């Protein structure tokens, strides 16, 4: 039976999803969602708060036992149906995602496939949540360790990947036998609600997956305060992650925190300069620079510096900026005016401190939330763009002399999420990769994100890992049985 193809409007749900019911806020209040490319309203979602969140937590707590009692294979079959449905409706889901977030349609299609891959991956991983039998400490004892689901999970996700950041949590949570209450970003809630509709169609039981939309502080406060919620999984800024960590302390919750980044990109004299420029474009301008693993500062060795800057600037000047729905657009609008202001402030600060605009440098002629892809040279430590996450299409380049200096500058940050190094010297690959204070290192590649590898950071970039076989552990508890004979 072929799956009918629907327009994106088919998935545009303007109600929240609690206990298997589509519902409005108790107050009747709504939040507007706008298309960042046009500023036009796309739709509204309920502006919910603590009361609705409490009902969602209660529904998750009621539903989790029967879900956990099903076999891992049974849960995997439901997740596989969700995976199949996501891919069957990839185009409609991608258009909905581009309309609420702004990224080019090709990237949105890629995100839907990436999001679905987490569901497929963890459907299978859930079947391998092996326990263990341990040689006993006494002849009359037997030791067995079980893996059991954490229970009710509170999830809070950002606007930059409105589908993948959800399934990166939903996949392992449901595969492990947990139930979830999700608060998506208010700027991009429709992808989350579309996932809820597909989960319902795939056979995820009522209450196992709930989506509450509305005020972040009220919903987040309710999730972190409720002792029934045993885990918080958050992706977003370090500032908010810190708040959630504090609020979770009173009930000692498990935490998965995927937070801010400040990725360094090191290019050594012996690098393939064309490959390095390809990697720089991929790592810096994906999603308009609005990913936590985007390069935030470039360090280029003196011998290759001028060639790298010239080649990169030529490529950046050719990037096509526009509405993500238009064919061929490579850089869409930023999420909102505040994001544009931040990029402009980083450019202004760097230029005031001596940096040179090689290409771009300001707001785009299209106006609104568009910013011209920009390359700055002559960047030096102390400029804001080397210390703060720009989260926009701005490449700032620092020239360096020797390896030790480059590594020291790269590590001079409170963050440690992603990092990148281009060199063809195998000894340098190992020295630098081992020395970089980051959770992830791209070697001669600017694209590192995949469901099969452990994604996460060190220092103030977060706690835990998502994806890979490690990602399931964050949703499981180890129970030790000591059997007296
Ligand atoms: N490490 C990673 O994988 C990722 C990290 N990030 C980081 O997130 C930042 C950009 O994303 P952005 O969405 O602006 O980040 P925010 O941290 O502002 O928001 C992320 C989510 O947290 C919610 N939120 C905000 N304040 C609170 C609160 N007090 N209590 C509970 N929830 C709250 C938001 O809700 P609402 O939308 O309603 O405000 C949103 O759903 C960057 O720093 C980026 O590096 C982003 C993506 C991935
Ligand atoms: O930056 C993020 O929000 C995601 O982690 C992006 S990705 O690198 O996983 O695609």
Coordinates of C-alpha atoms and ligand atoms in Angstrom, one line a residue:
X1 CA 0.0 0.0 0.0
X2 CA 1.5 3.3 -1.0
X3 CA 1.5 6.1 1.6
X4 CA -0.4 9.2 0.3
X5 CA 1.7 12.3 0.0
X6 CA 0.3 15.3 1.9
X7 CA 1.0 19.0 1.8
X8 CA 2.9 20.5 4.8
X9 CA -0.4 21.9 6.1
X10 CA -1.6 18.4 6.8
X11 CA 1.0 18.2 9.6
X12 CA 0.6 21.7 10.9
X13 CA -1.1 20.9 14.2
X14 CA -2.2 23.9 16.3
X15 CA -2.9 22.0 19.5
X16 CA -0.7 20.4 22.1
X17 CA -0.7 16.6 22.6
X18 CA -1.3 15.2 26.1
X19 CA -2.4 11.7 27.1
X20 CA -3.1 10.9 23.4
X21 CA -5.5 13.9 23.2
X22 CA -5.0 17.1 21.1
X23 CA -5.8 20.0 23.4
X24 CA -5.8 23.8 23.9
X25 CA -4.3 25.7 26.9
X26 CA -6.6 25.8 30.0
X27 CA -6.5 29.6 29.6
X28 CA -7.3 29.5 25.9
X29 CA -4.2 31.6 25.3
X30 CA -2.0 30.9 22.3
X31 CA 1.5 31.8 21.1
X32 CA 2.1 32.9 17.5
X33 CA 4.7 31.2 15.3
X34 CA 6.2 33.2 12.4
X35 CA 8.1 32.2 9.3
X36 CA 11.6 33.8 9.8
X37 CA 12.0 34.2 6.0
X38 CA 8.9 36.4 5.6
X39 CA 7.9 37.5 9.1
X40 CA 4.4 36.1 8.3
X41 CA 2.5 34.2 10.9
X42 CA 2.6 30.4 10.2
X43 CA 0.1 29.5 12.9
X44 CA -0.4 29.3 16.7
X45 CA 0.1 26.8 19.5
X46 CA -1.4 26.7 23.0
X47 CA 0.4 28.8 25.7
X48 CA 0.4 26.2 28.4
X49 CA 1.9 26.2 31.9
X50 CA 2.3 24.2 35.1
X51 CA -1.2 22.7 35.3
X52 CA -1.1 21.3 31.8
X53 CA 2.5 20.1 32.4
X54 CA 1.4 18.3 35.6
X55 CA -1.3 16.5 33.6
X56 CA 1.2 15.4 31.0
X57 CA 3.6 14.1 33.6
X58 CA 0.7 12.1 35.2
X59 CA -0.2 10.7 31.8
X60 CA 3.4 9.7 31.2
X61 CA 3.7 8.1 34.6
X62 CA 0.4 6.1 34.0
X63 CA 1.5 4.9 30.6
X64 CA 5.1 4.0 31.2
X65 CA 4.6 0.7 33.0
X66 CA 2.7 -1.0 30.2
X67 CA 5.2 0.4 27.7
X68 CA 8.2 -0.8 29.7
X69 CA 6.5 -4.2 30.1
X70 CA 6.4 -4.7 26.3
X71 CA 9.4 -6.6 24.8
X72 CA 12.2 -4.5 23.3
X73 CA 11.3 -6.1 20.0
X74 CA 7.7 -4.9 20.3
X75 CA 8.8 -1.3 21.1
X76 CA 11.3 -1.6 18.2
X77 CA 8.5 -2.5 15.8
X78 CA 6.5 0.6 16.8
X79 CA 9.6 2.8 16.5
X80 CA 10.3 1.3 13.1
X81 CA 6.8 2.3 11.9
X82 CA 7.5 5.8 13.1
X83 CA 10.8 5.8 11.1
X84 CA 9.0 4.6 8.0
X85 CA 6.3 7.3 8.4
X86 CA 8.9 10.0 8.8
X87 CA 10.6 9.0 5.6
X88 CA 7.3 8.6 3.7
X89 CA 6.4 12.2 4.6
X90 CA 9.9 13.6 4.4
X91 CA 9.1 16.4 1.9
X92 CA 6.0 17.7 3.8
X93 CA 7.9 17.5 7.1
X94 CA 10.8 19.3 5.6
X95 CA 8.7 22.1 4.1
X96 CA 7.0 22.6 7.5
X97 CA 10.4 22.7 9.2
X98 CA 11.8 25.3 6.7
X99 CA 8.7 27.4 7.1
X100 CA 9.1 27.6 10.9
X101 CA 12.9 27.6 11.2
X102 CA 14.2 29.0 7.9
X103 CA 16.9 26.6 6.9
X104 CA 17.2 25.8 3.2
X105 CA 14.8 23.0 2.0
X106 CA 17.7 20.7 1.1
X107 CA 19.0 21.0 4.7
X108 CA 15.5 20.5 6.1
X109 CA 15.1 17.3 4.1
X110 CA 18.5 16.2 5.4
X111 CA 17.4 16.9 9.0
X112 CA 14.2 14.8 8.6
X113 CA 16.4 11.9 7.4
X114 CA 18.9 12.5 10.3
X115 CA 16.0 12.7 12.8
X116 CA 14.5 9.5 11.5
X117 CA 17.9 7.8 11.7
X118 CA 17.9 8.3 15.5
X119 CA 14.5 6.5 15.7
X120 CA 15.8 3.6 13.5
X121 CA 19.1 3.4 15.4
X122 CA 17.6 3.2 18.9
X123 CA 14.8 0.8 17.8
X124 CA 17.7 -1.6 17.3
X125 CA 19.8 -0.5 20.3
X126 CA 16.9 -1.1 22.6
X127 CA 17.1 -4.8 21.8
X128 CA 20.7 -4.9 23.0
X129 CA 20.2 -3.4 26.5
X130 CA 22.1 -6.3 27.9
X131 CA 22.5 -6.9 31.6
X132 CA 25.2 -9.1 33.1
X133 CA 26.0 -12.0 35.4
X134 CA 29.0 -11.3 37.6
X135 CA 31.2 -14.0 39.2
X136 CA 30.0 -13.9 42.9
X137 CA 32.1 -12.8 45.9
X138 CA 30.8 -15.8 47.9
X139 CA 30.0 -19.4 47.0
X140 CA 26.4 -19.0 48.3
X141 CA 25.7 -15.9 46.3
X142 CA 24.8 -15.1 42.7
X143 CA 25.1 -11.6 41.2
X144 CA 22.9 -10.4 38.3
X145 CA 22.6 -6.9 36.9
X146 CA 19.5 -5.7 35.1
X147 CA 19.0 -2.7 32.9
X148 CA 15.7 -0.9 33.6
X149 CA 14.1 2.3 32.2
X150 CA 14.7 5.5 34.1
X151 CA 10.9 6.3 34.0
X152 CA 9.3 9.7 33.1
X153 CA 11.7 11.9 31.1
X154 CA 11.3 15.7 30.7
X155 CA 12.8 16.9 27.5
X156 CA 13.4 20.5 26.4
X157 CA 14.7 21.2 22.9
X158 CA 16.0 24.2 20.8
X159 CA 14.8 25.9 17.6
X160 CA 17.8 25.2 15.4
X161 CA 17.0 21.5 14.7
X162 CA 13.3 21.2 15.4
X163 CA 13.1 17.6 14.5
X164 CA 16.5 15.9 15.1
X165 CA 17.0 17.4 18.6
X166 CA 13.7 15.7 19.6
X167 CA 14.3 12.3 18.1
X168 CA 17.8 12.3 19.5
X169 CA 16.0 12.0 22.8
X170 CA 12.7 10.4 21.9
X171 CA 14.4 7.4 20.2
X172 CA 16.5 6.2 23.2
X173 CA 13.8 7.1 25.7
X174 CA 11.1 5.0 24.0
X175 CA 13.5 2.2 23.1
X176 CA 14.5 1.9 26.8
X177 CA 10.9 1.8 27.9
X178 CA 10.6 5.4 29.3
X179 CA 7.8 7.9 28.7
X180 CA 8.4 11.5 27.7
X181 CA 7.0 15.0 28.2
X182 CA 8.5 17.3 25.7
X183 CA 8.6 21.1 25.6
X184 CA 9.8 22.2 22.1
X185 CA 11.2 25.6 21.4
X186 CA 8.4 28.2 21.1
X187 CA 9.8 29.4 17.8
X188 CA 9.6 26.0 16.1
X189 CA 6.9 23.8 17.8
X190 CA 5.2 22.5 14.6
X191 CA 7.9 19.9 13.8
X192 CA 7.5 18.5 17.3
X193 CA 3.7 18.3 17.0
X194 CA 4.0 16.7 13.6
X195 CA 6.2 14.0 15.2
X196 CA 3.5 13.5 17.8
X197 CA 0.9 12.9 15.1
X198 CA 3.2 10.4 13.4
X199 CA 4.0 8.7 16.7
X200 CA 0.3 8.3 17.3
X201 CA -0.2 6.8 13.9
X202 CA 2.8 4.5 14.4
X203 CA 1.1 3.1 17.5
X204 CA 3.0 4.9 20.4
X205 CA 0.4 4.4 23.2
X206 CA -1.4 7.5 24.7
X207 CA 0.7 9.1 27.4
X208 CA 4.0 7.6 26.3
X209 CA 4.9 10.7 24.2
X210 CA 3.4 14.1 25.2
X211 CA 4.1 17.6 23.8
X212 CA 3.4 20.6 25.9
X213 CA 3.8 24.0 24.3
X214 CA 4.1 27.4 25.9
X215 CA 6.0 29.3 28.6
X216 CA 9.4 27.9 29.1
X217 CA 9.9 29.0 32.7
X218 CA 6.5 27.6 33.8
X219 CA 6.8 24.3 31.9
X220 CA 10.5 23.9 32.7
X221 CA 9.8 24.8 36.4
X222 CA 7.1 22.2 36.6
X223 CA 9.2 19.5 34.9
X224 CA 12.2 20.1 37.1
X225 CA 10.2 20.3 40.4
X226 CA 8.1 17.2 39.9
X227 CA 9.6 14.2 41.7
X228 CA 7.8 11.9 39.2
X229 CA 10.1 13.2 36.5
X230 CA 13.3 11.2 36.9
X231 CA 15.3 12.7 34.2
X232 CA 15.8 16.0 32.3
X233 CA 17.2 15.9 28.8
X234 CA 18.0 19.3 27.5
X235 CA 19.6 20.8 24.3
X236 CA 20.1 24.5 24.2
X237 CA 22.2 27.2 25.7
X238 CA 24.6 26.7 28.6
X239 CA 22.8 29.5 30.5
X240 CA 19.5 27.6 30.5
X241 CA 21.3 24.3 31.0
X242 CA 22.7 25.7 34.2
X243 CA 19.3 26.8 35.4
X244 CA 17.8 23.4 34.7
X245 CA 20.6 21.7 36.5
X246 CA 20.0 23.9 39.6
X247 CA 16.2 23.3 39.5
X248 CA 16.7 19.6 39.2
X249 CA 19.0 19.3 42.2
X250 CA 16.1 19.3 44.8
X251 CA 14.8 16.0 43.3
X252 CA 18.1 14.5 42.2
X253 CA 17.2 14.0 38.6
X254 CA 19.4 12.3 35.9
X255 CA 20.6 14.9 33.5
X256 CA 21.6 14.9 29.8
X257 CA 22.8 18.4 28.8
X258 CA 23.8 19.3 25.2
X259 CA 24.8 22.9 25.6
X260 CA 26.7 25.7 23.9
X261 CA 29.8 25.4 21.9
X262 CA 32.8 27.5 20.6
X263 CA 34.4 25.2 18.1
X264 CA 38.0 25.9 17.0
X265 CA 39.0 25.0 13.4
X266 CA 42.8 24.5 13.0
X267 CA 44.5 24.5 9.6
X268 CA 48.2 23.6 9.5
X269 CA 50.7 24.5 6.7
X270 CA 50.7 20.9 5.5
X271 CA 46.9 20.7 5.0
X272 CA 45.1 20.2 1.7
X273 CA 43.9 23.8 1.4
X274 CA 41.0 23.0 -0.9
X275 CA 39.8 20.3 1.4
X276 CA 40.1 22.7 4.4
X277 CA 38.0 25.3 2.6
X278 CA 35.4 22.7 1.8
X279 CA 35.3 21.7 5.4
X280 CA 35.2 25.3 6.6
X281 CA 32.1 26.0 4.4
X282 CA 30.4 22.9 5.7
X283 CA 31.2 23.4 9.3
X284 CA 30.6 27.2 9.4
X285 CA 27.6 27.9 7.2
X286 CA 25.4 24.8 7.7
X287 CA 22.0 26.1 9.0
X288 CA 23.4 29.6 8.5
X289 CA 25.9 29.0 11.2
X290 CA 23.2 28.2 13.8
X291 CA 24.4 24.9 15.1
X292 CA 26.3 24.2 18.3
X293 CA 29.0 22.3 16.4
X294 CA 29.6 25.1 13.9
X295 CA 33.1 26.4 13.8
X296 CA 33.2 29.6 15.8
X297 CA 36.8 30.6 15.3
X298 CA 39.4 29.6 12.7
X299 CA 43.1 29.3 13.5
X300 CA 45.3 29.1 10.3
X301 CA 49.0 28.6 10.3
X302 CA 51.1 31.5 8.7
X303 CA 52.4 29.5 5.7
X304 CA 48.9 28.6 4.4
X305 CA 47.0 31.6 5.8
X306 CA 46.8 33.9 2.8
X307 CA 45.8 31.1 0.4
X308 CA 43.2 29.8 2.8
X309 CA 41.7 33.2 3.4
X310 CA 41.5 34.0 -0.3
X311 CA 40.0 30.7 -1.3
X312 CA 37.5 30.8 1.6
X313 CA 36.4 34.4 0.8
X314 CA 35.8 33.5 -2.9
X315 CA 33.5 30.6 -1.9
X316 CA 31.7 32.6 0.8
X317 CA 31.0 35.5 -1.7
X318 CA 29.2 33.0 -3.9
X319 CA 26.9 31.6 -1.2
X320 CA 23.3 32.2 -2.2
X321 CA 21.2 33.9 0.5
X322 CA 17.4 33.8 0.4
X323 CA 14.2 32.1 1.4
X324 CA 14.9 28.5 2.2
X325 CA 12.0 27.4 0.1
X326 CA 13.7 28.8 -3.1
X327 CA 15.7 26.2 -5.1
X328 CA 19.4 26.8 -4.8
X329 CA 19.4 28.9 -1.7
X330 CA 22.3 27.9 0.6
X331 CA 21.9 30.3 3.5
X332 CA 18.5 31.1 4.8
X333 CA 17.4 33.8 7.3
X334 CA 18.5 33.6 10.9
X335 CA 15.9 32.7 13.5
X336 CA 15.0 36.2 14.5
X337 CA 16.2 39.9 14.7
X338 CA 18.1 39.3 18.0
X339 CA 20.2 36.7 16.2
X340 CA 21.0 39.2 13.4
X341 CA 21.9 41.8 16.0
X342 CA 24.4 39.4 17.7
X343 CA 26.2 38.7 14.5
X344 CA 26.4 42.4 13.7
X345 CA 27.7 43.1 17.2
X346 CA 30.4 40.5 16.8
X347 CA 31.5 42.0 13.5
X348 CA 31.5 45.5 14.9
X349 CA 33.5 44.5 18.0
X350 CA 36.1 42.7 15.9
X351 CA 36.5 45.5 13.4
X352 CA 36.8 48.0 16.2
X353 CA 39.6 45.9 17.7
X354 CA 41.5 45.7 14.4
X355 CA 40.0 42.9 12.3
X356 CA 39.5 43.3 8.5
X357 CA 36.3 42.5 6.6
X358 CA 37.4 40.3 3.7
X359 CA 33.9 39.7 2.4
X360 CA 30.3 40.5 3.6
X361 CA 30.3 42.3 7.0
X362 CA 26.7 43.4 7.5
X363 CA 23.0 42.9 7.2
X364 CA 21.8 41.5 3.8
X365 CA 20.0 43.6 1.2
X366 CA 17.0 41.3 1.7
X367 CA 16.6 42.9 5.1
X368 CA 14.6 41.2 7.9
X369 CA 16.5 38.3 9.5
X370 CA 19.1 37.9 6.7
X371 CA 22.8 38.5 7.3
X372 CA 25.5 38.5 4.6
X373 CA 27.9 35.5 5.0
X374 CA 31.1 37.2 6.2
X375 CA 34.8 36.5 6.5
X376 CA 37.1 38.5 8.8
X377 CA 40.9 38.3 9.0
X378 CA 43.2 39.8 11.5
X379 CA 41.1 38.3 14.3
X380 CA 42.9 38.3 17.7
X381 CA 42.2 36.9 21.2
X382 CA 39.9 39.3 23.2
X383 CA 37.5 39.8 20.4
X384 CA 34.0 38.7 21.3
X385 CA 33.7 36.3 18.4
X386 CA 36.6 34.2 19.8
X387 CA 34.9 34.0 23.3
X388 CA 31.2 33.9 22.6
X389 CA 29.2 31.6 20.3
X390 CA 28.2 33.8 17.3
X391 CA 25.5 31.4 16.1
X392 CA 25.5 33.0 12.6
X393 CA 27.3 33.1 9.2
X394 CA 30.5 34.8 10.4
X395 CA 34.0 33.2 9.9
X396 CA 36.7 35.0 11.9
X397 CA 40.3 34.0 11.1
X398 CA 43.3 34.1 13.5
X399 CA 46.8 33.6 12.1
X400 CA 49.2 31.4 14.2
X401 CA 52.8 30.4 14.1
X402 CA 53.3 27.1 15.9
X403 CA 51.2 24.0 16.9
X404 CA 51.5 24.6 20.6
X405 CA 50.2 28.1 20.3
X406 CA 47.3 27.0 18.2
X407 CA 46.3 24.3 20.6
X408 CA 46.6 26.7 23.6
X409 CA 44.4 29.3 21.9
X410 CA 41.9 26.5 20.9
X411 CA 41.6 25.3 24.5
X412 CA 41.3 28.8 25.9
X413 CA 37.5 28.5 26.3
X414 CA 34.9 27.5 28.9
X415 CA 33.3 25.3 26.2
X416 CA 34.4 22.0 24.7
X417 CA 31.9 20.6 22.3
X418 CA 33.2 20.2 18.7
X419 CA 36.7 20.9 17.2
X420 CA 38.3 20.5 13.8
X421 CA 41.8 20.0 12.6
X422 CA 43.2 19.9 9.0
X423 CA 46.7 18.4 8.6
X424 CA 48.2 15.5 6.6
X425 CA 50.8 14.8 9.3
X426 CA 49.6 11.6 11.2
X427 CA 51.7 12.5 14.2
X428 CA 50.2 15.9 14.4
X429 CA 46.7 14.4 14.0
X430 CA 47.2 12.3 17.1
X431 CA 49.0 15.0 19.1
X432 CA 46.4 17.7 18.4
X433 CA 43.3 15.5 18.6
X434 CA 44.4 14.2 22.0
X435 CA 45.3 17.7 23.2
X436 CA 42.1 19.4 22.2
X437 CA 39.6 19.9 25.1
X438 CA 36.5 18.9 23.3
X439 CA 34.0 16.0 23.2
X440 CA 34.3 15.6 19.4
X441 CA 37.1 16.2 16.9
X442 CA 36.7 16.3 13.1
X443 CA 40.0 15.4 11.4
X444 CA 40.1 16.6 7.8
X445 CA 36.3 16.9 7.8
X446 CA 33.9 19.6 8.8
X447 CA 30.8 17.4 9.2
X448 CA 30.9 15.1 12.2
X449 CA 27.2 14.6 13.2
X450 CA 25.8 11.1 12.9
X451 CA 23.5 8.9 14.9
X452 CA 26.1 6.2 15.2
X453 CA 28.7 8.2 17.1
X454 CA 28.6 9.7 20.7
X455 CA 27.6 13.4 20.4
X456 CA 28.4 15.6 23.4
X457 CA 30.8 17.9 25.0
X458 CA 33.1 18.6 28.0
X459 CA 33.6 21.6 30.3
X460 CA 30.5 23.9 30.0
X461 CA 29.3 22.3 26.8
X462 CA 27.3 19.7 28.7
X463 CA 26.9 16.3 30.3
X464 CA 26.3 12.9 28.7
X465 CA 26.3 11.6 25.1
X466 CA 23.5 11.3 22.6
X467 CA 23.5 8.8 19.7
X468 CA 25.7 5.8 19.4
X469 CA 25.4 2.8 21.8
X470 CA 26.2 5.2 24.6
X471 CA 23.1 7.2 24.1
X472 CA 20.8 4.5 25.4
X473 CA 22.6 4.3 28.8
X474 CA 21.4 7.8 29.7
X475 CA 17.8 6.4 29.7
X476 CA 18.5 3.2 31.7
X477 CA 19.2 2.4 35.4
X478 CA 21.5 -0.5 36.4
X479 CA 19.8 -2.7 39.1
X480 CA 22.0 -5.2 41.0
X481 CA 20.5 -8.4 42.3
X482 CA 22.4 -10.3 45.0
X483 CA 20.9 -13.8 45.3
X484 CA 21.5 -15.7 48.5
X485 CA 21.4 -19.5 47.9
Ligands
LIG1 N1 24.9 21.2 22.3 C1 23.9 21.1 21.4 O1 23.6 20.0 20.8 C2 23.1 22.3 21.1 C3 23.3 23.5 21.8 N2 22.5 24.6 21.4 C4 22.8 25.9 22.0 O2 21.5 26.6 22.3 C5 21.7 28.0 22.0 C6 20.7 28.4 20.9 O3 19.5 27.7 21.0 P1 18.3 28.4 21.8 O4 17.0 27.7 21.5 O5 18.3 29.9 21.7 O6 18.7 28.1 23.3 P2 17.8 28.4 24.6 O7 18.6 27.7 25.7 O8 17.4 29.8 24.8 O9 16.4 27.5 24.4 C7 16.5 26.2 24.3 C8 15.2 25.6 24.9 O10 15.1 26.0 26.3 C9 13.9 26.6 26.6 N3 14.1 27.5 27.7 C10 14.5 28.8 27.7 N4 14.6 29.2 29.0 C11 14.2 28.2 29.8 C12 14.0 28.1 31.2 N5 14.3 29.1 32.0 N6 13.5 26.9 31.7 C13 13.2 25.9 30.8 N7 13.3 26.0 29.5 C14 13.8 27.1 29.0 C15 13.5 27.3 25.3 O11 12.1 27.6 25.3 P3 11.5 28.8 24.5 O12 11.8 28.5 23.1 O13 10.1 28.8 24.8 O14 12.3 30.0 24.9 C16 13.9 26.3 24.3 O15 12.9 25.3 24.2 C17 23.1 28.2 21.6 O16 23.9 28.5 22.7 C18 23.5 26.8 21.0 O17 24.9 26.5 21.1 C19 21.6 24.6 20.4 C20 21.4 23.4 19.8 C21 22.2 22.2 20.0
LIG2 O1 23.7 22.1 16.8 C1 22.8 21.3 17.0 O2 21.7 21.7 17.5 C2 22.9 19.9 16.7 O3 23.7 19.2 17.6 C3 23.3 19.9 15.3 S1 23.9 18.5 14.7 O4 25.3 18.7 14.6 O5 23.6 17.3 15.5 O6 23.3 18.3 13.3

